[in-house]
Amino acid sequence: MSAARGKRSRSVVLDSAVPVPVPVPVHMNRVLAPASGAEQAGPVLEGGDDSDDPMSFQPGELPALVAEPGASALPESEQRRAKVDVAQHGQRLDRWLVELAPEFSRSHLQSLIADGLVSSAQNVLKQASRKVSAGEEIEVLLRPTAQSSAFRAEPVPLDIVYQDEHLMVLHKPAGLVVHPAAGNWSGTLLNGLLAHDPRAALLPRAGIVHRLDKDTSGLMVVARTLRAHTALVRAIAAREVKREYVAIAHGRGRPGWQRIDRPLGRDPKSRIRMAIVASGKESVTDAFCLTSAELAGETGVPSTGVSAWLCRLHTGRTHQIRVHLASLGHPLLGDVLYGGRSALGLNRQALHAIRLSFVHPVEGGSRVFSAALPPDLAAAWAQLAGAASEISSVIATMSDID
C-alpha cells in the first residue's frame, strides 16, 4: 500500500462498445438507556458506502460512552425490588416495571421477564401481561442493555496503512462492522480502536469520522486527537476529503464518465434499504465504466454482461454507490439487497474503497493513500478485466482523469 500518487498513464483498456458531541459517562448500577425505540427488533441500516453526514446517528446507534475514571468499563447488573402500591393494582407487569426502572425501555424489561429475571415470592414471573396485585413484592435483576456495554475495548485486528500522532488510515476488511448497532454490539472496528489506543475513549465514536458498509472493504481515516477529529468532520462536510471506489456490477456499462445526481432517502417500503426519493438528501456520484465483458452462463442459461467501475463520491449517503449504480441498471455483484446476485466467486457486494486523499488536519499537506484489492475482489477483477487492467492501472487512471 502506498501513500504516493500513482504515475499518470492511461493503461486501462476500455471495452469498445459539526458539532462534536460530548462523550456520555457510564454510571455504574444505573445503566443509562433510551426509554424507548432504541432496541428495535430486526435489522437496521448500517452506515453507508461512506456514510458521513456529520455526527448523525443511525437507528439503534448511541454516542460513544466513556467510563468514569477508576470505574469498570462494563455496567453491572442491579437487583431491585419493591411492593406494588394500591394505585398500581391490576397493572400489567411490564408497565409496572417501567415505573420501577424508568431508565430502561419497556422492550428491554420485557426481555428480562422472558429470561426469567423477574420473580415474586420466589416464583418466576414469565408473562409480561400478568396483572400485579397491591402489596405484592416483586424483584427484578436489571441486566444492562446490549447498547450500554457495546463501547468497550476488544482485540479486533487492525490493518493500519499509516499512523501518526493525530490520525490513522486503515484498511477495513469485508465483514467488519464499523460501529456498534442493533445485531452487532461487539467485535466492531470501534471496539478494536478502543483496544488499540486508550485515548480513543476520549473521542466521539473513538475517532471514527466516516463509515463503510459491513461488506465493503477498503480505506478509512480515523482521528486520534480531538483537534484532528473536529477538522476531519468539517473537511468531510465541506467535501474536501476525496474518496474513490472500484466496483463490479451486472450489465455492460457505457464507457466513460457519467454523473449520477439523484437524492437518496429511506425506502418507504423497507427499513433496511435506501432508495431514490424526491424528498431525500442530495446525493452525487461520478461513475466511470472501465471495461465490460460477457460471462458465459451455465447450460441452458444465457450469458450475462458484467462491468468494472470507478466511482468517486461527492456526498457520502448510506449505500450511495450501491443504490446509484443499481438505478442505472447495474446492481453490484453479490449485493442481494439491491438486486445483485453472486457471480465471479463473490458472495458479498463487489465494492472496495481503493483511494483516499485529504489535507492533513494538523500538519497540512496533501496525503494520498491507495489500497490493493482483497483476494476475493482481485480474483473477480482478473476474470473480468484480465492482466491488461491490473489494479495499479486503475489507480493511475484516477490520477489521469482527476
CSV table of C-alpha atoms in Angstrom, one decimal:
chain,number,residue,atom,x,y,z
A,1,MET,CA,0.0,0.0,0.0
A,2,SER,CA,1.3,3.4,-0.8
A,3,ALA,CA,0.7,7.0,0.2
A,4,ALA,CA,2.1,8.2,-3.0
A,5,ARG,CA,0.2,9.3,-6.1
A,6,GLY,CA,0.4,6.9,-9.0
A,7,LYS,CA,2.2,7.7,-12.2
A,8,ARG,CA,-0.1,9.3,-14.8
A,9,SER,CA,-1.0,6.9,-17.6
A,10,ARG,CA,-4.0,5.5,-19.4
A,11,SER,CA,-3.2,1.8,-19.4
A,12,VAL,CA,-6.8,0.5,-18.7
A,13,VAL,CA,-8.2,-1.0,-21.9
A,14,LEU,CA,-11.8,0.1,-22.3
A,15,ASP,CA,-14.5,-2.1,-24.0
A,16,SER,CA,-15.1,-0.8,-27.4
A,17,ALA,CA,-18.8,-0.9,-27.3
A,18,VAL,CA,-20.4,19.8,13.3
A,19,PRO,CA,-20.7,20.0,16.2
A,20,VAL,CA,-18.8,17.4,18.2
A,21,PRO,CA,-20.9,15.6,20.9
A,22,VAL,CA,-19.6,15.4,24.4
A,23,PRO,CA,-18.9,11.7,25.5
A,24,VAL,CA,-21.5,10.4,28.0
A,25,PRO,CA,-20.3,8.7,31.1
A,26,VAL,CA,-21.4,5.2,32.1
A,27,HIS,CA,-22.8,5.4,35.6
A,28,MET,CA,-22.4,2.1,37.4
A,29,ASN,CA,-25.6,0.4,38.7
A,30,ARG,CA,-27.8,2.9,36.9
A,31,VAL,CA,-27.4,1.9,33.3
A,32,LEU,CA,-28.3,4.8,31.0
A,33,ALA,CA,-30.5,3.5,28.2
A,34,PRO,CA,-33.1,5.1,25.9
A,35,ALA,CA,-36.6,5.0,27.4
A,36,SER,CA,-38.0,3.6,24.1
A,37,GLY,CA,-37.2,2.9,20.5
A,38,ALA,CA,-33.6,2.0,20.6
A,39,GLU,CA,-34.0,-1.7,21.0
A,40,GLN,CA,-35.6,-2.3,17.7
A,41,ALA,CA,-36.4,-5.8,16.5
A,42,GLY,CA,-34.9,-6.9,13.3
A,43,PRO,CA,-32.2,-5.3,11.1
A,44,VAL,CA,-31.4,-1.6,10.8
A,45,LEU,CA,-29.5,0.3,8.3
A,46,GLU,CA,-25.7,0.4,8.9
A,47,GLY,CA,-23.5,3.3,7.9
A,48,GLY,CA,-23.2,3.7,4.2
A,49,ASP,CA,-20.8,3.2,1.3
A,50,ASP,CA,-19.0,6.0,3.0
A,51,SER,CA,-21.7,7.4,5.4
A,52,ASP,CA,-20.5,10.7,6.7
A,53,ASP,CA,-23.4,13.0,7.4
A,54,PRO,CA,-21.6,14.9,10.1
A,55,MET,CA,-22.1,13.3,13.5
A,56,SER,CA,-25.6,12.0,12.7
A,57,PHE,CA,-26.7,8.7,14.2
A,58,GLN,CA,-28.4,5.7,12.5
A,59,PRO,CA,-31.3,3.9,14.2
A,60,GLY,CA,-30.1,1.8,17.2
A,61,GLU,CA,-26.9,3.7,17.5
A,62,LEU,CA,-25.6,5.6,20.5
A,63,PRO,CA,-22.8,8.1,21.1
A,64,ALA,CA,-19.5,6.8,22.4
A,65,LEU,CA,-19.7,6.0,26.1
A,66,VAL,CA,-16.7,6.7,28.4
A,67,ALA,CA,-16.4,5.2,31.8
A,68,GLU,CA,-15.6,7.5,34.7
A,69,PRO,CA,-12.0,7.3,36.0
A,70,GLY,CA,-11.4,4.2,38.0
A,71,ALA,CA,-14.8,2.6,37.0
A,72,SER,CA,-15.2,-0.7,35.3
A,73,ALA,CA,-15.7,-0.5,31.6
A,74,LEU,CA,-18.8,-2.7,31.9
A,75,PRO,CA,-22.0,-1.7,33.7
A,76,GLU,CA,-23.1,-4.0,36.5
A,77,SER,CA,-26.4,-5.8,37.0
A,78,GLU,CA,-28.6,-4.5,39.8
A,79,GLN,CA,-31.1,-6.3,41.9
A,80,ARG,CA,-34.2,-4.1,42.5
A,81,ARG,CA,-37.4,-4.9,44.5
A,82,ALA,CA,-40.5,-3.1,45.5
A,83,LYS,CA,-44.0,-3.6,46.7
A,84,VAL,CA,-47.0,-2.9,44.4
A,85,ASP,CA,-48.8,0.2,45.5
A,86,VAL,CA,-52.6,0.2,45.8
A,87,ALA,CA,-52.8,2.7,42.9
A,88,GLN,CA,-50.8,0.2,40.7
A,89,HIS,CA,-53.1,-2.8,41.4
A,90,GLY,CA,-54.1,-4.5,38.2
A,91,GLN,CA,-51.4,-3.0,36.0
A,92,ARG,CA,-49.5,-5.2,33.5
A,93,LEU,CA,-46.2,-6.5,34.9
A,94,ASP,CA,-44.2,-4.8,32.2
A,95,ARG,CA,-45.9,-1.5,32.7
A,96,TRP,CA,-45.2,-1.7,36.5
A,97,LEU,CA,-41.6,-2.5,35.8
A,98,VAL,CA,-41.3,0.7,33.6
A,99,GLU,CA,-42.3,2.7,36.7
A,100,LEU,CA,-39.8,0.8,38.9
A,101,ALA,CA,-36.9,1.2,36.4
A,102,PRO,CA,-37.8,4.1,34.1
A,103,GLU,CA,-34.2,4.3,32.8
A,104,PHE,CA,-34.8,1.1,30.7
A,105,SER,CA,-37.1,0.7,27.7
A,106,ARG,CA,-40.2,-1.4,28.0
A,107,SER,CA,-38.9,-3.8,25.4
A,108,HIS,CA,-35.8,-4.4,27.4
A,109,LEU,CA,-37.8,-5.0,30.6
A,110,GLN,CA,-40.0,-7.5,28.6
A,111,SER,CA,-36.8,-9.3,27.6
A,112,LEU,CA,-35.8,-9.6,31.3
A,113,ILE,CA,-39.3,-11.1,32.0
A,114,ALA,CA,-38.8,-13.6,29.2
A,115,ASP,CA,-35.4,-14.6,30.5
A,116,GLY,CA,-36.8,-15.4,34.0
A,117,LEU,CA,-35.2,-12.5,35.8
A,118,VAL,CA,-38.4,-11.2,37.4
A,119,SER,CA,-39.9,-13.0,40.5
A,120,SER,CA,-42.4,-12.7,43.3
A,121,ALA,CA,-42.4,-14.8,46.4
A,122,GLN,CA,-39.6,-16.9,44.8
A,123,ASN,CA,-41.8,-17.7,41.8
A,124,VAL,CA,-40.5,-16.7,38.4
A,125,LEU,CA,-42.9,-14.4,36.5
A,126,LYS,CA,-42.7,-15.0,32.8
A,127,GLN,CA,-45.8,-13.2,31.4
A,128,ALA,CA,-45.4,-9.5,30.6
A,129,SER,CA,-49.2,-9.2,30.6
A,130,ARG,CA,-49.6,-10.7,34.1
A,131,LYS,CA,-51.5,-8.3,36.4
A,132,VAL,CA,-49.8,-7.2,39.6
A,133,SER,CA,-51.6,-7.1,42.9
A,134,ALA,CA,-51.5,-4.5,45.7
A,135,GLY,CA,-49.0,-5.4,48.4
A,136,GLU,CA,-47.2,-8.0,46.2
A,137,GLU,CA,-43.4,-7.7,46.4
A,138,ILE,CA,-41.6,-8.1,43.0
A,139,GLU,CA,-37.9,-8.5,42.4
A,140,VAL,CA,-36.1,-7.9,39.2
A,141,LEU,CA,-32.4,-8.4,38.1
A,142,LEU,CA,-31.8,-5.3,36.0
A,143,ARG,CA,-29.3,-6.6,33.5
A,144,PRO,CA,-27.5,-4.0,31.3
A,145,THR,CA,-28.7,-3.4,27.8
A,146,ALA,CA,-26.5,-4.6,24.9
A,147,GLN,CA,-26.0,-0.9,23.9
A,148,SER,CA,-24.7,0.1,27.3
A,149,SER,CA,-21.9,-2.5,27.2
A,150,ALA,CA,-21.1,-2.0,23.5
A,151,PHE,CA,-18.4,0.7,23.8
A,152,ARG,CA,-15.6,-1.4,25.3
A,153,ALA,CA,-12.1,-2.4,24.1
A,154,GLU,CA,-11.9,-5.7,22.3
A,155,PRO,CA,-9.0,-7.3,20.5
A,156,VAL,CA,-10.0,-6.7,16.8
A,157,PRO,CA,-7.2,-7.0,14.2
A,158,LEU,CA,-6.5,-3.6,12.5
A,159,ASP,CA,-4.7,-3.4,9.1
A,160,ILE,CA,-3.1,0.0,9.6
A,161,VAL,CA,-1.8,1.6,6.5
A,162,TYR,CA,-0.5,4.8,8.1
A,163,GLN,CA,-0.4,6.3,11.6
A,164,ASP,CA,0.8,9.4,13.3
A,165,GLU,CA,0.0,11.3,16.5
A,166,HIS,CA,-3.2,12.8,15.1
A,167,LEU,CA,-4.8,10.2,12.8
A,168,MET,CA,-4.5,6.8,11.2
A,169,VAL,CA,-5.5,5.3,7.9
A,170,LEU,CA,-6.6,1.7,7.9
A,171,HIS,CA,-7.8,-0.9,5.5
A,172,LYS,CA,-11.2,-2.3,6.7
A,173,PRO,CA,-11.8,-5.9,5.6
A,174,ALA,CA,-15.2,-7.0,4.3
A,175,GLY,CA,-17.3,-8.5,7.1
A,176,LEU,CA,-16.2,-6.0,9.8
A,177,VAL,CA,-18.9,-3.7,11.2
A,178,VAL,CA,-17.6,-0.2,11.8
A,179,HIS,CA,-19.8,1.0,14.6
A,180,PRO,CA,-21.9,-0.9,17.2
A,181,ALA,CA,-25.6,-1.1,16.3
A,182,ALA,CA,-28.5,-3.5,16.6
A,183,GLY,CA,-27.3,-7.0,15.9
A,184,ASN,CA,-23.7,-6.0,16.1
A,185,TRP,CA,-22.9,-4.8,19.6
A,186,SER,CA,-19.4,-6.3,19.8
A,187,GLY,CA,-16.4,-7.1,17.6
A,188,THR,CA,-16.7,-3.9,15.6
A,189,LEU,CA,-14.0,-1.5,14.4
A,190,LEU,CA,-14.9,0.9,17.2
A,191,ASN,CA,-14.2,-1.9,19.8
A,192,GLY,CA,-10.8,-2.5,18.1
A,193,LEU,CA,-9.9,1.2,18.1
A,194,LEU,CA,-10.5,1.4,21.9
A,195,ALA,CA,-8.2,-1.6,22.4
A,196,HIS,CA,-5.5,-0.2,20.1
A,197,ASP,CA,-5.3,3.2,21.7
A,198,PRO,CA,-6.8,4.1,25.1
A,199,ARG,CA,-7.0,7.7,24.0
A,200,ALA,CA,-9.7,6.7,21.6
A,201,ALA,CA,-12.2,6.5,24.6
A,202,LEU,CA,-11.9,10.3,24.9
A,203,LEU,CA,-13.1,10.9,21.3
A,204,PRO,CA,-16.6,10.8,19.8
A,205,ARG,CA,-17.1,7.4,18.2
A,206,ALA,CA,-13.5,6.5,19.2
A,207,GLY,CA,-12.3,8.8,16.4
A,208,ILE,CA,-14.5,7.4,13.6
A,209,VAL,CA,-15.4,10.2,11.2
A,210,HIS,CA,-17.0,8.2,8.3
A,211,ARG,CA,-18.0,4.6,7.7
A,212,LEU,CA,-18.1,1.8,5.3
A,213,ASP,CA,-20.7,-0.9,5.0
A,214,LYS,CA,-20.0,-4.2,6.7
A,215,ASP,CA,-19.4,-6.0,3.4
A,216,THR,CA,-17.5,-3.1,1.7
A,217,SER,CA,-13.7,-3.3,2.0
A,218,GLY,CA,-11.1,-0.5,1.8
A,219,LEU,CA,-9.6,2.6,3.2
A,220,MET,CA,-10.9,4.7,6.1
A,221,VAL,CA,-9.3,7.6,8.0
A,222,VAL,CA,-9.7,7.7,11.8
A,223,ALA,CA,-8.9,10.6,14.1
A,224,ARG,CA,-6.6,10.1,17.1
A,225,THR,CA,-7.0,13.6,18.7
A,226,LEU,CA,-9.9,15.8,19.2
A,227,ARG,CA,-8.3,18.5,17.1
A,228,ALA,CA,-7.9,16.1,14.2
A,229,HIS,CA,-11.4,14.7,14.7
A,230,THR,CA,-13.1,18.2,14.5
A,231,ALA,CA,-11.0,19.2,11.5
A,232,LEU,CA,-11.8,15.9,9.6
A,233,VAL,CA,-15.5,16.1,10.3
A,234,ARG,CA,-15.5,19.6,8.9
A,235,ALA,CA,-13.4,18.6,5.9
A,236,ILE,CA,-15.8,15.8,5.0
A,237,ALA,CA,-18.8,18.1,5.4
A,238,ALA,CA,-17.1,20.6,3.1
A,239,ARG,CA,-16.4,17.7,0.6
A,240,GLU,CA,-12.6,18.2,0.9
A,241,VAL,CA,-11.9,14.5,1.6
A,242,LYS,CA,-11.7,12.6,-1.7
A,243,ARG,CA,-12.8,9.0,-1.8
A,244,GLU,CA,-12.7,6.7,-4.8
A,245,TYR,CA,-14.0,3.1,-5.1
A,246,VAL,CA,-13.9,0.3,-7.6
A,247,ALA,CA,-16.9,-1.8,-8.1
A,248,ILE,CA,-18.0,-4.8,-10.3
A,249,ALA,CA,-21.6,-4.7,-11.4
A,250,HIS,CA,-24.1,-6.6,-13.5
A,251,GLY,CA,-24.7,-5.4,-17.1
A,252,ARG,CA,-22.5,-3.9,-19.8
A,253,GLY,CA,-21.7,-0.3,-19.0
A,254,ARG,CA,-21.3,2.7,-21.3
A,255,PRO,CA,-17.6,3.6,-21.3
A,256,GLY,CA,-16.6,6.9,-19.8
A,257,TRP,CA,-17.8,9.2,-17.0
A,258,GLN,CA,-21.4,9.8,-16.1
A,259,ARG,CA,-22.6,11.8,-13.1
A,260,ILE,CA,-25.4,10.3,-11.0
A,261,ASP,CA,-27.2,13.1,-9.2
A,262,ARG,CA,-30.2,11.5,-7.5
A,263,PRO,CA,-31.5,12.2,-4.0
A,264,LEU,CA,-31.4,9.4,-1.5
A,265,GLY,CA,-33.6,8.6,1.5
A,266,ARG,CA,-35.0,5.6,3.3
A,267,ASP,CA,-37.0,3.2,1.2
A,268,PRO,CA,-40.7,3.7,2.3
A,269,LYS,CA,-41.3,0.0,1.7
A,270,SER,CA,-38.3,-1.4,3.5
A,271,ARG,CA,-36.5,-0.1,6.6
A,272,ILE,CA,-33.2,-1.8,5.7
A,273,ARG,CA,-32.9,-0.2,2.2
A,274,MET,CA,-32.2,3.2,0.8
A,275,ALA,CA,-33.9,4.5,-2.3
A,276,ILE,CA,-34.1,7.4,-4.7
A,277,VAL,CA,-36.8,9.6,-3.3
A,278,ALA,CA,-37.7,13.2,-4.2
A,279,SER,CA,-37.6,14.2,-0.6
A,280,GLY,CA,-34.2,12.6,0.0
A,281,LYS,CA,-30.8,14.3,0.6
A,282,GLU,CA,-28.7,15.5,-2.2
A,283,SER,CA,-26.5,12.6,-3.4
A,284,VAL,CA,-23.9,12.8,-6.2
A,285,THR,CA,-21.7,10.1,-7.5
A,286,ASP,CA,-19.3,10.2,-10.6
A,287,ALA,CA,-19.1,6.8,-12.2
A,288,PHE,CA,-16.6,5.8,-14.8
A,289,CYS,CA,-17.1,2.4,-16.6
A,290,LEU,CA,-13.6,1.0,-17.1
A,291,THR,CA,-14.5,-2.2,-19.1
A,292,SER,CA,-17.3,-4.6,-19.8
A,293,ALA,CA,-17.4,-8.3,-20.6
A,294,GLU,CA,-19.8,-11.2,-21.2
A,295,LEU,CA,-19.9,-14.1,-18.7
A,296,ALA,CA,-20.8,-17.4,-20.1
A,297,GLY,CA,-23.9,-18.8,-18.5
A,298,GLU,CA,-24.4,-22.4,-17.3
A,299,THR,CA,-26.1,-24.9,-19.5
A,300,GLY,CA,-29.4,-23.5,-20.6
A,301,VAL,CA,-28.7,-20.1,-19.1
A,302,PRO,CA,-27.8,-17.2,-21.4
A,303,SER,CA,-24.6,-15.3,-21.0
A,304,THR,CA,-24.8,-12.1,-19.0
A,305,GLY,CA,-22.8,-8.8,-19.0
A,306,VAL,CA,-20.7,-7.5,-16.2
A,307,SER,CA,-18.8,-4.3,-15.9
A,308,ALA,CA,-15.9,-2.7,-13.8
A,309,TRP,CA,-16.5,0.7,-12.4
A,310,LEU,CA,-14.5,3.5,-10.8
A,311,CYS,CA,-16.8,5.6,-8.5
A,312,ARG,CA,-16.0,9.0,-7.0
A,313,LEU,CA,-18.2,10.3,-4.1
A,314,HIS,CA,-19.2,13.9,-3.8
A,315,THR,CA,-21.6,13.1,-1.0
A,316,GLY,CA,-21.5,10.3,1.5
A,317,ARG,CA,-25.0,8.9,1.9
A,318,THR,CA,-25.9,5.5,3.3
A,319,HIS,CA,-25.5,2.8,0.5
A,320,GLN,CA,-24.9,5.6,-2.0
A,321,ILE,CA,-22.9,3.8,-4.7
A,322,ARG,CA,-24.9,0.7,-4.4
A,323,VAL,CA,-28.2,2.5,-4.9
A,324,HIS,CA,-26.9,4.8,-7.6
A,325,LEU,CA,-25.4,2.1,-9.8
A,326,ALA,CA,-28.5,-0.1,-9.3
A,327,SER,CA,-30.6,2.9,-10.5
A,328,LEU,CA,-28.7,2.7,-13.8
A,329,GLY,CA,-29.4,-1.0,-14.2
A,330,HIS,CA,-26.1,-2.0,-12.7
A,331,PRO,CA,-26.6,-3.6,-9.3
A,332,LEU,CA,-23.3,-4.7,-7.7
A,333,LEU,CA,-22.3,-8.4,-7.9
A,334,GLY,CA,-23.2,-10.1,-4.7
A,335,ASP,CA,-25.5,-7.2,-3.5
A,336,VAL,CA,-28.7,-9.1,-2.9
A,337,LEU,CA,-30.3,-6.1,-1.1
A,338,TYR,CA,-30.3,-4.1,-4.3
A,339,GLY,CA,-30.9,-6.7,-7.0
A,340,GLY,CA,-27.4,-8.2,-7.4
A,341,ARG,CA,-26.5,-11.9,-7.2
A,342,SER,CA,-23.4,-14.0,-6.7
A,343,ALA,CA,-21.0,-14.2,-9.6
A,344,LEU,CA,-17.3,-14.4,-10.3
A,345,GLY,CA,-16.9,-16.2,-6.9
A,346,LEU,CA,-18.2,-13.2,-5.0
A,347,ASN,CA,-20.7,-13.7,-2.2
A,348,ARG,CA,-20.6,-10.1,-0.9
A,349,GLN,CA,-21.1,-6.7,-2.6
A,350,ALA,CA,-18.3,-6.1,-5.1
A,351,LEU,CA,-17.2,-2.7,-3.7
A,352,HIS,CA,-13.8,-1.5,-2.5
A,353,ALA,CA,-12.6,1.9,-1.2
A,354,ILE,CA,-9.4,2.0,-3.2
A,355,ARG,CA,-8.1,5.5,-2.8
A,356,LEU,CA,-8.4,8.2,-0.1
A,357,SER,CA,-6.9,11.7,-0.2
A,358,PHE,CA,-7.1,14.7,2.1
A,359,VAL,CA,-5.1,17.6,3.6
A,360,HIS,CA,-3.6,16.6,6.9
A,361,PRO,CA,-5.8,18.3,9.5
A,362,VAL,CA,-2.9,19.3,11.7
A,363,GLU,CA,0.4,19.2,9.8
A,364,GLY,CA,-1.1,20.4,6.5
A,365,GLY,CA,0.0,19.0,3.1
A,366,SER,CA,-1.8,16.5,0.9
A,367,ARG,CA,-2.0,12.9,1.8
A,368,VAL,CA,-2.9,10.2,-0.8
A,369,PHE,CA,-3.4,6.6,0.1
A,370,SER,CA,-4.3,3.6,-2.1
A,371,ALA,CA,-5.3,0.0,-1.1
A,372,ALA,CA,-4.8,-3.2,-3.1
A,373,LEU,CA,-7.9,-5.3,-3.7
A,374,PRO,CA,-8.6,-8.1,-1.2
A,375,PRO,CA,-8.2,-11.6,-2.6
A,376,ASP,CA,-11.9,-12.2,-3.5
A,377,LEU,CA,-12.2,-9.0,-5.5
A,378,ALA,CA,-8.8,-9.4,-7.0
A,379,ALA,CA,-9.8,-12.8,-8.4
A,380,ALA,CA,-13.1,-11.5,-9.7
A,381,TRP,CA,-11.3,-8.4,-11.2
A,382,ALA,CA,-8.8,-10.7,-13.0
A,383,GLN,CA,-11.6,-12.7,-14.6
A,384,LEU,CA,-13.3,-9.6,-15.8
A,385,ALA,CA,-10.5,-7.2,-16.8
A,386,GLY,CA,-7.6,-9.5,-17.4
A,387,ALA,CA,-3.9,-8.8,-16.9
A,388,ALA,CA,-4.2,-5.6,-19.0
A,389,SER,CA,-6.3,-3.9,-16.3
A,390,GLU,CA,-4.3,-4.6,-13.2
A,391,ILE,CA,-5.5,-2.5,-10.2
A,392,SER,CA,-2.3,-0.4,-10.4
A,393,SER,CA,-3.5,0.8,-13.8
A,394,VAL,CA,-6.8,1.8,-12.3
A,395,ILE,CA,-5.1,3.9,-9.7
A,396,ALA,CA,-3.0,5.5,-12.5
A,397,THR,CA,-6.2,6.2,-14.4
A,398,MET,CA,-7.6,8.0,-11.4
A,399,SER,CA,-4.7,10.4,-11.5
A,400,ASP,CA,-5.1,10.9,-15.2
A,401,ILE,CA,-8.7,11.8,-15.0
A,402,ASP,CA,-8.7,14.0,-11.9
